[in-house]
Coordinates of C-alpha atoms and ligand atoms in Angstrom, one line a residue:
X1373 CA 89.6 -32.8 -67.3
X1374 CA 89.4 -29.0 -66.0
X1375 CA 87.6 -26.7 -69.0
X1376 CA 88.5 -23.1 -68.8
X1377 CA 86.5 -20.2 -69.8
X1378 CA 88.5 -17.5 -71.9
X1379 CA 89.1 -13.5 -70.8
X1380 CA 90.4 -11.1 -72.9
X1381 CA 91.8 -7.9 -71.0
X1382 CA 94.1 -5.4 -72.6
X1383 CA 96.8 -7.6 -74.7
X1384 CA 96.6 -10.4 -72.0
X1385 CA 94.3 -13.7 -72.2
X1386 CA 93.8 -15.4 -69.0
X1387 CA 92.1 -18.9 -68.3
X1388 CA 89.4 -19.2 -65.8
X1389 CA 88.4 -22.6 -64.7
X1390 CA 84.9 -23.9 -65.5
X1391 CA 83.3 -25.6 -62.6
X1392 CA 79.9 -27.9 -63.1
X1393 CA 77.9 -29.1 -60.2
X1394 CA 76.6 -32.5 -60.1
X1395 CA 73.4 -31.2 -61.5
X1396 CA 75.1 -29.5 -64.7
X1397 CA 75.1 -25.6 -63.0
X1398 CA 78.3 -24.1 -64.8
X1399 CA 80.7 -21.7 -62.7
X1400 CA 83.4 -19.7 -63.3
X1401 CA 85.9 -20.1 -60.8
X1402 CA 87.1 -16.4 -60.4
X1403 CA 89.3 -16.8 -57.0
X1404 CA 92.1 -15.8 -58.9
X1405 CA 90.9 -13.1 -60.8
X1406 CA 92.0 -9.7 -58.9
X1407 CA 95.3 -11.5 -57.8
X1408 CA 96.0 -12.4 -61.7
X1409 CA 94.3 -9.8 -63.3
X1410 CA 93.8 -6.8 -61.1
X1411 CA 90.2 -7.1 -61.9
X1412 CA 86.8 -7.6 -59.7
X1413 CA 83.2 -8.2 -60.4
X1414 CA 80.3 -6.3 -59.7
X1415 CA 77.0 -8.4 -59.0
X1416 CA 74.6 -6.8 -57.2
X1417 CA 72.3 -8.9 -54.9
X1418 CA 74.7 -11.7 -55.9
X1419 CA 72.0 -12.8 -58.6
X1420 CA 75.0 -14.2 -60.8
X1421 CA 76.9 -15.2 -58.0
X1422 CA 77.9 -18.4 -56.4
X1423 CA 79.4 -18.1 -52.8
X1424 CA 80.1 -21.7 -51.8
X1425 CA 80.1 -25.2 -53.5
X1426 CA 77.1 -27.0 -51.3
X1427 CA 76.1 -30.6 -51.3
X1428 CA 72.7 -29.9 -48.7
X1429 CA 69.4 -28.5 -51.4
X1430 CA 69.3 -28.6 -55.3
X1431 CA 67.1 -25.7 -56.5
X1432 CA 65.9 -25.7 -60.2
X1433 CA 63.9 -22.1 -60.8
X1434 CA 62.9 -22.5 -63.7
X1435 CA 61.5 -26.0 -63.6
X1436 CA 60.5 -25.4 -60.0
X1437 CA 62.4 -28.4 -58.5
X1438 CA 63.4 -28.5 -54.8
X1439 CA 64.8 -31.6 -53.1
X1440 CA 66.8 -32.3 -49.8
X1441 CA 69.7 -34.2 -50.0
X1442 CA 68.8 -35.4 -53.2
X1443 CA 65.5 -35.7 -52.0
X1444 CA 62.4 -34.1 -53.4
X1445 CA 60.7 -31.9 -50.8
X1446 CA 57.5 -32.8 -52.2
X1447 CA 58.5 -36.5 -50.9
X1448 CA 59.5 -35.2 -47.6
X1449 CA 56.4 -33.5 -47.0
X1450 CA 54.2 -36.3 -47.7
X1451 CA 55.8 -38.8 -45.4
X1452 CA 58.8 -37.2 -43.1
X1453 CA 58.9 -35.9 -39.5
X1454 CA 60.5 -32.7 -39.1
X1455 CA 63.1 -34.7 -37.2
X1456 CA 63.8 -36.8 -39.6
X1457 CA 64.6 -33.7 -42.2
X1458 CA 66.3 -31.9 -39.7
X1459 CA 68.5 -35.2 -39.5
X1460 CA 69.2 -35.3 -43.3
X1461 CA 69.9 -32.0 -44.0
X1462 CA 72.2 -31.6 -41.1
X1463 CA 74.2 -35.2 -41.6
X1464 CA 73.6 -36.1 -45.1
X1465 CA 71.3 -38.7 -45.0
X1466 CA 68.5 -40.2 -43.8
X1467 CA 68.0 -41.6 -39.8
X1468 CA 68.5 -45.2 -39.1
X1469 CA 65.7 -45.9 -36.5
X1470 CA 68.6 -46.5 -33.8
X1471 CA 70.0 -42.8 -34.9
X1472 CA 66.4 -41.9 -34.9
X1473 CA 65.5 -42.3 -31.2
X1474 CA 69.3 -40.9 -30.0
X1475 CA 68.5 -37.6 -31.7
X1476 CA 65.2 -37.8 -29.9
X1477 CA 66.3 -38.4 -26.8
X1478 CA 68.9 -35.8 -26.9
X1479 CA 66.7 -33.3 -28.5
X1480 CA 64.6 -33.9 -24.8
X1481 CA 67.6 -33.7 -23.1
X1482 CA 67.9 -30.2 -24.1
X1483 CA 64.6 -28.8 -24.7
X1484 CA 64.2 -26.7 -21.5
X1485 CA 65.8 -23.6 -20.7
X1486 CA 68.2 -21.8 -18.3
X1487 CA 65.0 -20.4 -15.8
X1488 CA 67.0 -17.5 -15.6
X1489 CA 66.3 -16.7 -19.1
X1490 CA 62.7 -16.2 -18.3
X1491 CA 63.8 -12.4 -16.5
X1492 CA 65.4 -11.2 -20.3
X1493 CA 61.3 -12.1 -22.0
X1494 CA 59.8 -10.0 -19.0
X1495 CA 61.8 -7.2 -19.3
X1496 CA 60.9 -6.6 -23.5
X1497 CA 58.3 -4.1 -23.9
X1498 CA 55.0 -5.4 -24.6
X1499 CA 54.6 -5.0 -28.2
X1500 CA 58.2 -5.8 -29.0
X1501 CA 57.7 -7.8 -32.3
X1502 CA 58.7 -11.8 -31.5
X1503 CA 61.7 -12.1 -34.2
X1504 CA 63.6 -9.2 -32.3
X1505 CA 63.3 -11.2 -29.5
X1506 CA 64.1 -14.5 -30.9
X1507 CA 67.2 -13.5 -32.1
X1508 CA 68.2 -11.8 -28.9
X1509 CA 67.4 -14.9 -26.9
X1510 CA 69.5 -17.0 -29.3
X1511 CA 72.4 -14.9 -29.4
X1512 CA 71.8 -14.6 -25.1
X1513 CA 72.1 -18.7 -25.5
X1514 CA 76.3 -18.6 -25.8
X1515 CA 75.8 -16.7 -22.6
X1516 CA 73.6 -19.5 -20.5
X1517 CA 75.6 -22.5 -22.3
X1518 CA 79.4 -21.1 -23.1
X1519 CA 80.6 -24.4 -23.5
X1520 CA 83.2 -24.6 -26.4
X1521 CA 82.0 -25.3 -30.0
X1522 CA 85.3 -26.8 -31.0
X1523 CA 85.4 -30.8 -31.2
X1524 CA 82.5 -32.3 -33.5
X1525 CA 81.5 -34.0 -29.7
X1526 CA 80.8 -29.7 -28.8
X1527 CA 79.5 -29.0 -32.2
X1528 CA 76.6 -31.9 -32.0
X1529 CA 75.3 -30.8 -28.0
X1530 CA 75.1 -26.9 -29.2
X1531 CA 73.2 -27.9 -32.3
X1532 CA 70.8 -30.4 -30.7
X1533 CA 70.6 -27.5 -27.8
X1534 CA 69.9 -25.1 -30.7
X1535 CA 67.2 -27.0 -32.4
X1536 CA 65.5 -27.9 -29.1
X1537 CA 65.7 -24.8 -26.9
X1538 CA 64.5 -22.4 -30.1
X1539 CA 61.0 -24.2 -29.9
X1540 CA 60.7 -23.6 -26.1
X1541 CA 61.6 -20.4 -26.4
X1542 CA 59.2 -19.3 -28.7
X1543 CA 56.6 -20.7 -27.0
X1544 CA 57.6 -19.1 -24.4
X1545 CA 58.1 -15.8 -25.6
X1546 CA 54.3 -16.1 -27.2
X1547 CA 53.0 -17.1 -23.4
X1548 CA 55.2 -14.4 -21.1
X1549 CA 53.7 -11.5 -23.6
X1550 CA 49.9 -12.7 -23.0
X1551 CA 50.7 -12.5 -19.1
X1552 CA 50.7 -16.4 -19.3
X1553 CA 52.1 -19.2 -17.1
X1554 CA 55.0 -20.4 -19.3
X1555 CA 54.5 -24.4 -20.2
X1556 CA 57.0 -26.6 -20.3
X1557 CA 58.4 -29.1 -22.7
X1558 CA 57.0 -32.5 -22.4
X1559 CA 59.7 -35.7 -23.6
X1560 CA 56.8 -37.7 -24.3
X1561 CA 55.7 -35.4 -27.1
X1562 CA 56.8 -35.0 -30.5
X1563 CA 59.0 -32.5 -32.1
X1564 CA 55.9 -30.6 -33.8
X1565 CA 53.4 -31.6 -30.7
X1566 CA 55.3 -30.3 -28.0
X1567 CA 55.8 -27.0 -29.8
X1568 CA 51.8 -26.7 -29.9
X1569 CA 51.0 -27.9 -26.9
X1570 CA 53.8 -25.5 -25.3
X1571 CA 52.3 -22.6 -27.1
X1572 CA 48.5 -23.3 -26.3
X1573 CA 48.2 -25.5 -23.2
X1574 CA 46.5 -24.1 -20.4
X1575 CA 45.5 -24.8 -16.4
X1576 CA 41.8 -23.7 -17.9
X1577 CA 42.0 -25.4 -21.0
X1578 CA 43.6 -28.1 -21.5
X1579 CA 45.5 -28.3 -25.1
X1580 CA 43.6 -31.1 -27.2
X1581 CA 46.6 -32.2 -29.7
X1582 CA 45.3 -32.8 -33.2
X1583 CA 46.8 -34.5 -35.4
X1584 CA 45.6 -33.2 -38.5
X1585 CA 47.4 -29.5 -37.0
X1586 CA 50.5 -31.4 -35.7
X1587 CA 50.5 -32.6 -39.6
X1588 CA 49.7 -29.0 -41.2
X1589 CA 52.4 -27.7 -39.2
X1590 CA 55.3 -30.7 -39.5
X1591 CA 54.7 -29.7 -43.4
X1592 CA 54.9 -25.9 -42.6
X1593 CA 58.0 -26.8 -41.4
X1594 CA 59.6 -29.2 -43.9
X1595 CA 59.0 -27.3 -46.5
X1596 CA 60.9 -24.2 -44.7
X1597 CA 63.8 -26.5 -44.0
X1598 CA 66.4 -24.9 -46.2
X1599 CA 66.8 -23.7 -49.7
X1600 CA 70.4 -23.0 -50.0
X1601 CA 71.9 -19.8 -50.6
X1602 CA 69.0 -17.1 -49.4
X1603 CA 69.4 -13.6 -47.5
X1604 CA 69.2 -15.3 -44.2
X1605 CA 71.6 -18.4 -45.0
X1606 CA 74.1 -16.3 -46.7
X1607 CA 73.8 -14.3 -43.6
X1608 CA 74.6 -17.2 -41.1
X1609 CA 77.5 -18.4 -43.3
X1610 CA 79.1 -15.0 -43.5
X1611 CA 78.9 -13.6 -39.8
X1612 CA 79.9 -17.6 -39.3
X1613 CA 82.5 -16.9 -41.6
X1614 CA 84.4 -14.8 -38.9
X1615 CA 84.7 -18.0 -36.8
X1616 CA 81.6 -16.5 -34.2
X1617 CA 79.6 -18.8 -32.1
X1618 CA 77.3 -21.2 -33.7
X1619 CA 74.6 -19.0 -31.4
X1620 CA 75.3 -15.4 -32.9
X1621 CA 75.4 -16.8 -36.1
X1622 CA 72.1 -18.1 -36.3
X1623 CA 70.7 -14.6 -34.4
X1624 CA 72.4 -13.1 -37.5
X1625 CA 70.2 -15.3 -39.5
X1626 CA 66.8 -14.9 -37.4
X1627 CA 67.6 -11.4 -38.3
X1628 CA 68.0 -11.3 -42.0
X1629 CA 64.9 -13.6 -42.1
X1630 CA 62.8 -10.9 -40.1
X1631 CA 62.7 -8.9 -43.0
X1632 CA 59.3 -8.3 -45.5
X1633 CA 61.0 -9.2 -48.6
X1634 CA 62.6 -12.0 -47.1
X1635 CA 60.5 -14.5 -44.7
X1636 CA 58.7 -11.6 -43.3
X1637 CA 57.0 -11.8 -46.3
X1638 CA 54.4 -14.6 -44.6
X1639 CA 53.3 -11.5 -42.3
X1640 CA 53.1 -8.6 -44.5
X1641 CA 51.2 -11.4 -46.8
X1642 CA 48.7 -11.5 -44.4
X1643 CA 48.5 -8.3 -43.5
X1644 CA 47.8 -7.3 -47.2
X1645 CA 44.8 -10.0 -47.7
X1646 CA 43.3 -8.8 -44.5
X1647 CA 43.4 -4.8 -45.3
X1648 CA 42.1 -6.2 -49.1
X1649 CA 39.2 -7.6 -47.5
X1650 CA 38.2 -4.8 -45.7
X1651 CA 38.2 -2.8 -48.6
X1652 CA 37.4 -4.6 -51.3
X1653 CA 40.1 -3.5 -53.4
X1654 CA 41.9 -6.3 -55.7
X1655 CA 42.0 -4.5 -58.8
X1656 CA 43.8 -1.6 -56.6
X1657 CA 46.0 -3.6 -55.5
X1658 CA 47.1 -5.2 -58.3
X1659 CA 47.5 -1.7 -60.1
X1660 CA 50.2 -0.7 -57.3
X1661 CA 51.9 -3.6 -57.5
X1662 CA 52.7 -2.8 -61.3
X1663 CA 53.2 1.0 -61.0
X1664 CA 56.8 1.6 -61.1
X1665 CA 56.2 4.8 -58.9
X1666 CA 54.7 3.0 -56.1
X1667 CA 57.2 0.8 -54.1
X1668 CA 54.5 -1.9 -52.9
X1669 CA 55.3 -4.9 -54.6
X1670 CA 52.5 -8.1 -54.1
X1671 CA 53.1 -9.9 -51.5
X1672 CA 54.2 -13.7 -51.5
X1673 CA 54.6 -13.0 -55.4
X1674 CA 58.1 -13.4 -56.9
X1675 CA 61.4 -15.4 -55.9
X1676 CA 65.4 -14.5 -56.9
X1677 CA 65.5 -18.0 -58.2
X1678 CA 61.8 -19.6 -59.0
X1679 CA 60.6 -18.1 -62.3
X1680 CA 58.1 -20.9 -62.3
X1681 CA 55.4 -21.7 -59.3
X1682 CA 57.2 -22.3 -56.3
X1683 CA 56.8 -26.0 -56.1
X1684 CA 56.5 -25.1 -51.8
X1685 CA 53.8 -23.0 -52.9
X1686 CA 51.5 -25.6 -54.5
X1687 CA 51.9 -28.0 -51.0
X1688 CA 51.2 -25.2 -49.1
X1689 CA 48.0 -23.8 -51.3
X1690 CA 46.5 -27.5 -51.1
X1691 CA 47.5 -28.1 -47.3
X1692 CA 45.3 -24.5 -46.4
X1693 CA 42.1 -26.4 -48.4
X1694 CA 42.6 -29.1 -46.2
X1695 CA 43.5 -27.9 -43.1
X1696 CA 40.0 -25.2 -43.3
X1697 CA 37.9 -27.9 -44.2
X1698 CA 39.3 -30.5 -41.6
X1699 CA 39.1 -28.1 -38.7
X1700 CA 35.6 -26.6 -40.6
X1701 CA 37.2 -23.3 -40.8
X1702 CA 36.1 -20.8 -43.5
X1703 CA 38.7 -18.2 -43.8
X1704 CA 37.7 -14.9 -45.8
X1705 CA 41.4 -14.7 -46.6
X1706 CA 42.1 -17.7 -48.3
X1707 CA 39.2 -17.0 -50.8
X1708 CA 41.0 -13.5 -51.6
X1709 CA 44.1 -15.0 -52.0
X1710 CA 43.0 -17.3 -54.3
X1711 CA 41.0 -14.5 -56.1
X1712 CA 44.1 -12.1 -56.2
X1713 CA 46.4 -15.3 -57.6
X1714 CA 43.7 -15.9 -60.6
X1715 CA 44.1 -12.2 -61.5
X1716 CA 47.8 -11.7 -60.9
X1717 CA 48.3 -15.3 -63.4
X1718 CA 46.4 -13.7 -65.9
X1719 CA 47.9 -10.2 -66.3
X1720 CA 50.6 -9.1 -68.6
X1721 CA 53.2 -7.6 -66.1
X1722 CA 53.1 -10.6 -63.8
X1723 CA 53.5 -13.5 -66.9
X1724 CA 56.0 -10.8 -68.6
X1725 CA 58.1 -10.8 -64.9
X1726 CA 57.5 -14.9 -64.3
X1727 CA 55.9 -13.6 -60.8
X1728 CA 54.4 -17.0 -59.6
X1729 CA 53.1 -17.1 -55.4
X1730 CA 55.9 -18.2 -53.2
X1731 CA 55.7 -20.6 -50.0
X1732 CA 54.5 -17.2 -48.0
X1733 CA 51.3 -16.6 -50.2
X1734 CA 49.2 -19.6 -49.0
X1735 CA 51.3 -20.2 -45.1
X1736 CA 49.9 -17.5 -43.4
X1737 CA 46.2 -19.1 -44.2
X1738 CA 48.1 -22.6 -42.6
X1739 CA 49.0 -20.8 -39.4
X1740 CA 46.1 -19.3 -38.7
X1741 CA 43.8 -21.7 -39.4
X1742 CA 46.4 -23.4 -36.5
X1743 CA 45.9 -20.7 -34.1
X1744 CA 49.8 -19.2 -34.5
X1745 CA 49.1 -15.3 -34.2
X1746 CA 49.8 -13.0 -37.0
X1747 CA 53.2 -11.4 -35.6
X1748 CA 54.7 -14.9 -34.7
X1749 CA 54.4 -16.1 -38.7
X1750 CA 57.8 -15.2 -39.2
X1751 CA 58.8 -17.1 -36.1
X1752 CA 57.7 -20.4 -37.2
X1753 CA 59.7 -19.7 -40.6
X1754 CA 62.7 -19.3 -38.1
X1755 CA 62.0 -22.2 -36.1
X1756 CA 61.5 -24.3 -39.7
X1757 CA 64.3 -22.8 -41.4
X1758 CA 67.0 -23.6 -38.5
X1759 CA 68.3 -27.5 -39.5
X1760 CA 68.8 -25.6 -43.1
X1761 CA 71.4 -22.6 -41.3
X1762 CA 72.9 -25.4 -38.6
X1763 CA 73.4 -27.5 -42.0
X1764 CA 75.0 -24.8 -43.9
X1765 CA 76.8 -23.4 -41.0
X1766 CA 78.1 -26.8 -40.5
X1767 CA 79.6 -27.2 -44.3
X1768 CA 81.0 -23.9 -44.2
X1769 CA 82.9 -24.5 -41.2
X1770 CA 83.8 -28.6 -42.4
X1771 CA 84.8 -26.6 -46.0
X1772 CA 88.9 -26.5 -46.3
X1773 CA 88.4 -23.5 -48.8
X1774 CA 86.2 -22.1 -46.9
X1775 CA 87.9 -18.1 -46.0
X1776 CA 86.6 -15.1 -44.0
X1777 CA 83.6 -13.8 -45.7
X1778 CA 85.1 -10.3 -47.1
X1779 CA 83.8 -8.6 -50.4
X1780 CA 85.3 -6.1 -52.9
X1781 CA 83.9 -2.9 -53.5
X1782 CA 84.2 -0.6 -56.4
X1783 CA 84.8 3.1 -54.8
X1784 CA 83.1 5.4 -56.2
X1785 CA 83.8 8.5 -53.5
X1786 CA 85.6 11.8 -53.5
X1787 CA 89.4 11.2 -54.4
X1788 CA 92.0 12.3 -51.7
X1789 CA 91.7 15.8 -49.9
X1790 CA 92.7 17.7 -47.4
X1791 CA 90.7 18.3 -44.0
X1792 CA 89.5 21.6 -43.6
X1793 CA 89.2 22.8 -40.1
X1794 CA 85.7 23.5 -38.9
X1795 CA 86.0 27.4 -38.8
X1796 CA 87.1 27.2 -42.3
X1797 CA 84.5 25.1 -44.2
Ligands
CMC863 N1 55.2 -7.5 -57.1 C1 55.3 -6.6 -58.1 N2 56.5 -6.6 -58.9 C2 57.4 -7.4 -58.6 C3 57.3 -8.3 -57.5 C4 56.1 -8.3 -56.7 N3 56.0 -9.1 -55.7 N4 58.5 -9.1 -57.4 C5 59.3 -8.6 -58.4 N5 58.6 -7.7 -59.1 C6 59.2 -7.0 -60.3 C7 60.1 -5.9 -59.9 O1 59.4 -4.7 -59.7 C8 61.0 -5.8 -61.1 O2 60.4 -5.2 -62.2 P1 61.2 -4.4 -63.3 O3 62.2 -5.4 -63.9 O4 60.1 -4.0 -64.3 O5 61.8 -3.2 -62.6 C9 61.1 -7.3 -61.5 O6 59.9 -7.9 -61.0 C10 62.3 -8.0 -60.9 O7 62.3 -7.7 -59.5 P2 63.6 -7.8 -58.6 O8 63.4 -7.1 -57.3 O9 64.9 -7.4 -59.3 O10 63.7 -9.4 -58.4 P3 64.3 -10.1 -57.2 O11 64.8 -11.4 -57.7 O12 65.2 -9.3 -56.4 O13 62.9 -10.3 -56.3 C11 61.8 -10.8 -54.4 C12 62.7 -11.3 -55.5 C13 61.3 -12.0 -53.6 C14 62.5 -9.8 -53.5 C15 60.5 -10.0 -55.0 O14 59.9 -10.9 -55.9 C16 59.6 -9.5 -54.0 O15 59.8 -8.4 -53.5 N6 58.5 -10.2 -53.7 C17 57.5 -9.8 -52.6 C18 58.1 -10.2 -51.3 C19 58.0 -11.7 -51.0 O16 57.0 -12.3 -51.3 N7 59.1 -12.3 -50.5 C20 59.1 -13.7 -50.1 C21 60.1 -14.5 -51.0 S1 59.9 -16.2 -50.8 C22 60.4 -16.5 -49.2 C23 61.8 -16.5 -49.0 O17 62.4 -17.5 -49.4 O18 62.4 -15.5 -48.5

């Protein structure tokens, strides 16, 4: 039976529906509203907000709960490929071992790239940072492969050619802006191997695959899989929402990610422990953070929706212990970032604000210890976080309600008036 939530505007009462998700999150279905009312809301940053029904990731903030499909992360991490993940949150379930291997051999089948691409990476300036590039290469994609994306037949090559290609172009853009021979994908590697041994292979030195690095990063990555309705998702289902390729749709997202408050966090994270550690400044640091005059804000602290630790965070913190002591690494950094999370626990403004690290406080300390450079942090988060945009893309587009992404506005401009010619004004 459909509940309804009462409003009471002018001498009319009107009946909004009450929605409840199968994890007890209440909505207000407000479709209706301006078309039976006259009225709109105002929610800035959407932080009351819900712009889709989704069955792909549960998020619970405040008791820091993430899960998959119905499955925790934390589970994931532990014992799933990245393949595997990218297989459930895209189709709903886990792999069958028969499914397993046809998504593997497909996602060979489409690993390398149009050579021709390889002239567009040569002709970027030098210092062009890697997520401007990324996403121009993946919007370039619909150009090298313009084959349809209309029967589900379509829709499965350009997302296996998606997942596959966005790996071998990294790698490639990291080896064309050292002057490197680019390396190719290998089929007899795995998802997470390849990648590595694409970036750091060499005719002088051979890669050596690890697998204690192939695991730090397959967790890297599952944890980055998806986690519903962020900047960069809402992004891909909106620009998606206007029926564009499944290509310029995730540019759209590898551009909302590139941002520092967003997954560009992971960079600016580091950036901040390494300028700390030159100057010995924690206490400083801290002080800015809280000063309402300054706009730094600590990075890798805070989250829209986690008012708890970010349970991504705690896999993450324990996965940099072990990844420096397995590859007997001692990192500066991660000693400082430890530092700066015991005195940001214990002060007043960050308890009073539920300001806990997030995933990007402890990952850049995983990707370096792996050898990824600083500027290509946010890449990896891109590479991680693409099943979760093909996933969402994919319901949005599978979604019968599902409309042209188009928000209200309340105007708040001059009201009409005449134009004065220029001589006049
Ligand atoms: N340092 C200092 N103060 C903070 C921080 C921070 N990192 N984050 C939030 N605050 C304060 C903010 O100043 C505000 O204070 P007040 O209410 O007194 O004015 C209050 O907390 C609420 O901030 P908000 O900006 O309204 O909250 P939000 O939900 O929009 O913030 C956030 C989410 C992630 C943008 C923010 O916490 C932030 O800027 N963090 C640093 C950047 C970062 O680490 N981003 C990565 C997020 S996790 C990866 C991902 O999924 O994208």
């Amino acid at each position: 039976m459909t509940e309804y939530v009462k409003l009471i505007f002018g001498d009319r009462e009107y009946e909004l529906p009450l929605l409840e998700g199968t994890e007890g999150e209440k909505a207000i279905d407000i479709s209706r509203l301006r078309q039976d009312t006259g009225l709109i809301t105002l929610d800035y940053g959407f932080a009351s907000t819900g712009s889709c029904a989704s069955a792909i990731t549960f998020m619970d903030g405040e008791k820091g709960i993430l899960r998959y499909r119905g499955i925790p992360v934390e589970q994931l991490a532990e014992h799933a490929t990245f393949k595997e993940v990218a297989y459930l949150l895209i189709n709903g379930d886990l792999p069958t071992r028969e499914q397993l291997t046809r998504f593997s051999v497909l996602l060979n089948d489409h690993s390398l790239v149009h050579e021709d691409m390889r002239h567009f990476f040569e002709n970027f300036p030098r210092a062009s940072h890697p997520m401007g590039i990324l996403s121009s290469m993946v919007n370039a994609l619909k150009s090298f492969y313009p084959a349809l994306q209309s029967t589900e037949e379509e829709i499965n090559i350009t997302v296996t050619r998606l997942l596959s290609k966005v790996r071998t172009l990294a790698a490639m853009s990291y080896k064309i802006s050292r002057g490197h021979k680019v390396v190719y994908p290998r089929p007899d590697l795995a998802y997470c191997a390849n990648f590595l041994n694409m970036m750091f292979d060499s005719p002088v030195k051979p890669y050596a695959i690890d697998e204690d690095v192939v695991k730090a990063l397959r967790v890297f990555w599952i944890l980055h899989a998806d986690h519903e309705q962020n900047c960069s998702t809402s992004a891909v289902r909106i620009v998606g929402s206007g029926r564009v390729n499944l290509y310029a749709a995730i540019s759209a997202g590898i551009a909302a990610l590139w941002g520092p408050l967003h997954g560009g966090a992971n960079q600016a994270v580091i950036e901040m422990l390494t300028d700390i550690a030159e100057h010995d400044n924690i206490s400083q640091v801290i002080e800015r953070a809280k000063d309402k005059n300054d706009p730094f804000r600590l990075m890798g602290f805070g989250h829209r929706v986690y008012k708890t630790y970010d349970p991504r965070a705690k896999i993450m913190k324990r996965m940099a212990h072990r990844i420096l002591e397995k590859l007997r690494i001692s990192d500066p950094l991660l000693d400082i970032a430890k530092e700066l999370e015991e005195v940001a626990l214990k002060d007043d403004y960050f308890i009073a604000h539920n300001l806990y690290p997030n995933v990007d406080f402890y990952s850049g300390i995983v990707l370096r210890a792996i050898g990824i450079p600083t500027n290509m942090f946010t890449v990896m988060f891109a590479i991680g976080r693409l099943p979760g945009w093909v996933a969402q893309w994919k319901e949005s587009i599978d979604d019968p309600r599902w409309k042209l992404s188009r928000p209200r506005q309340i105007y708040t401009g001059p009201l009409e008036r005449k134009y004065v010619p220029v001589d006049e004004r």
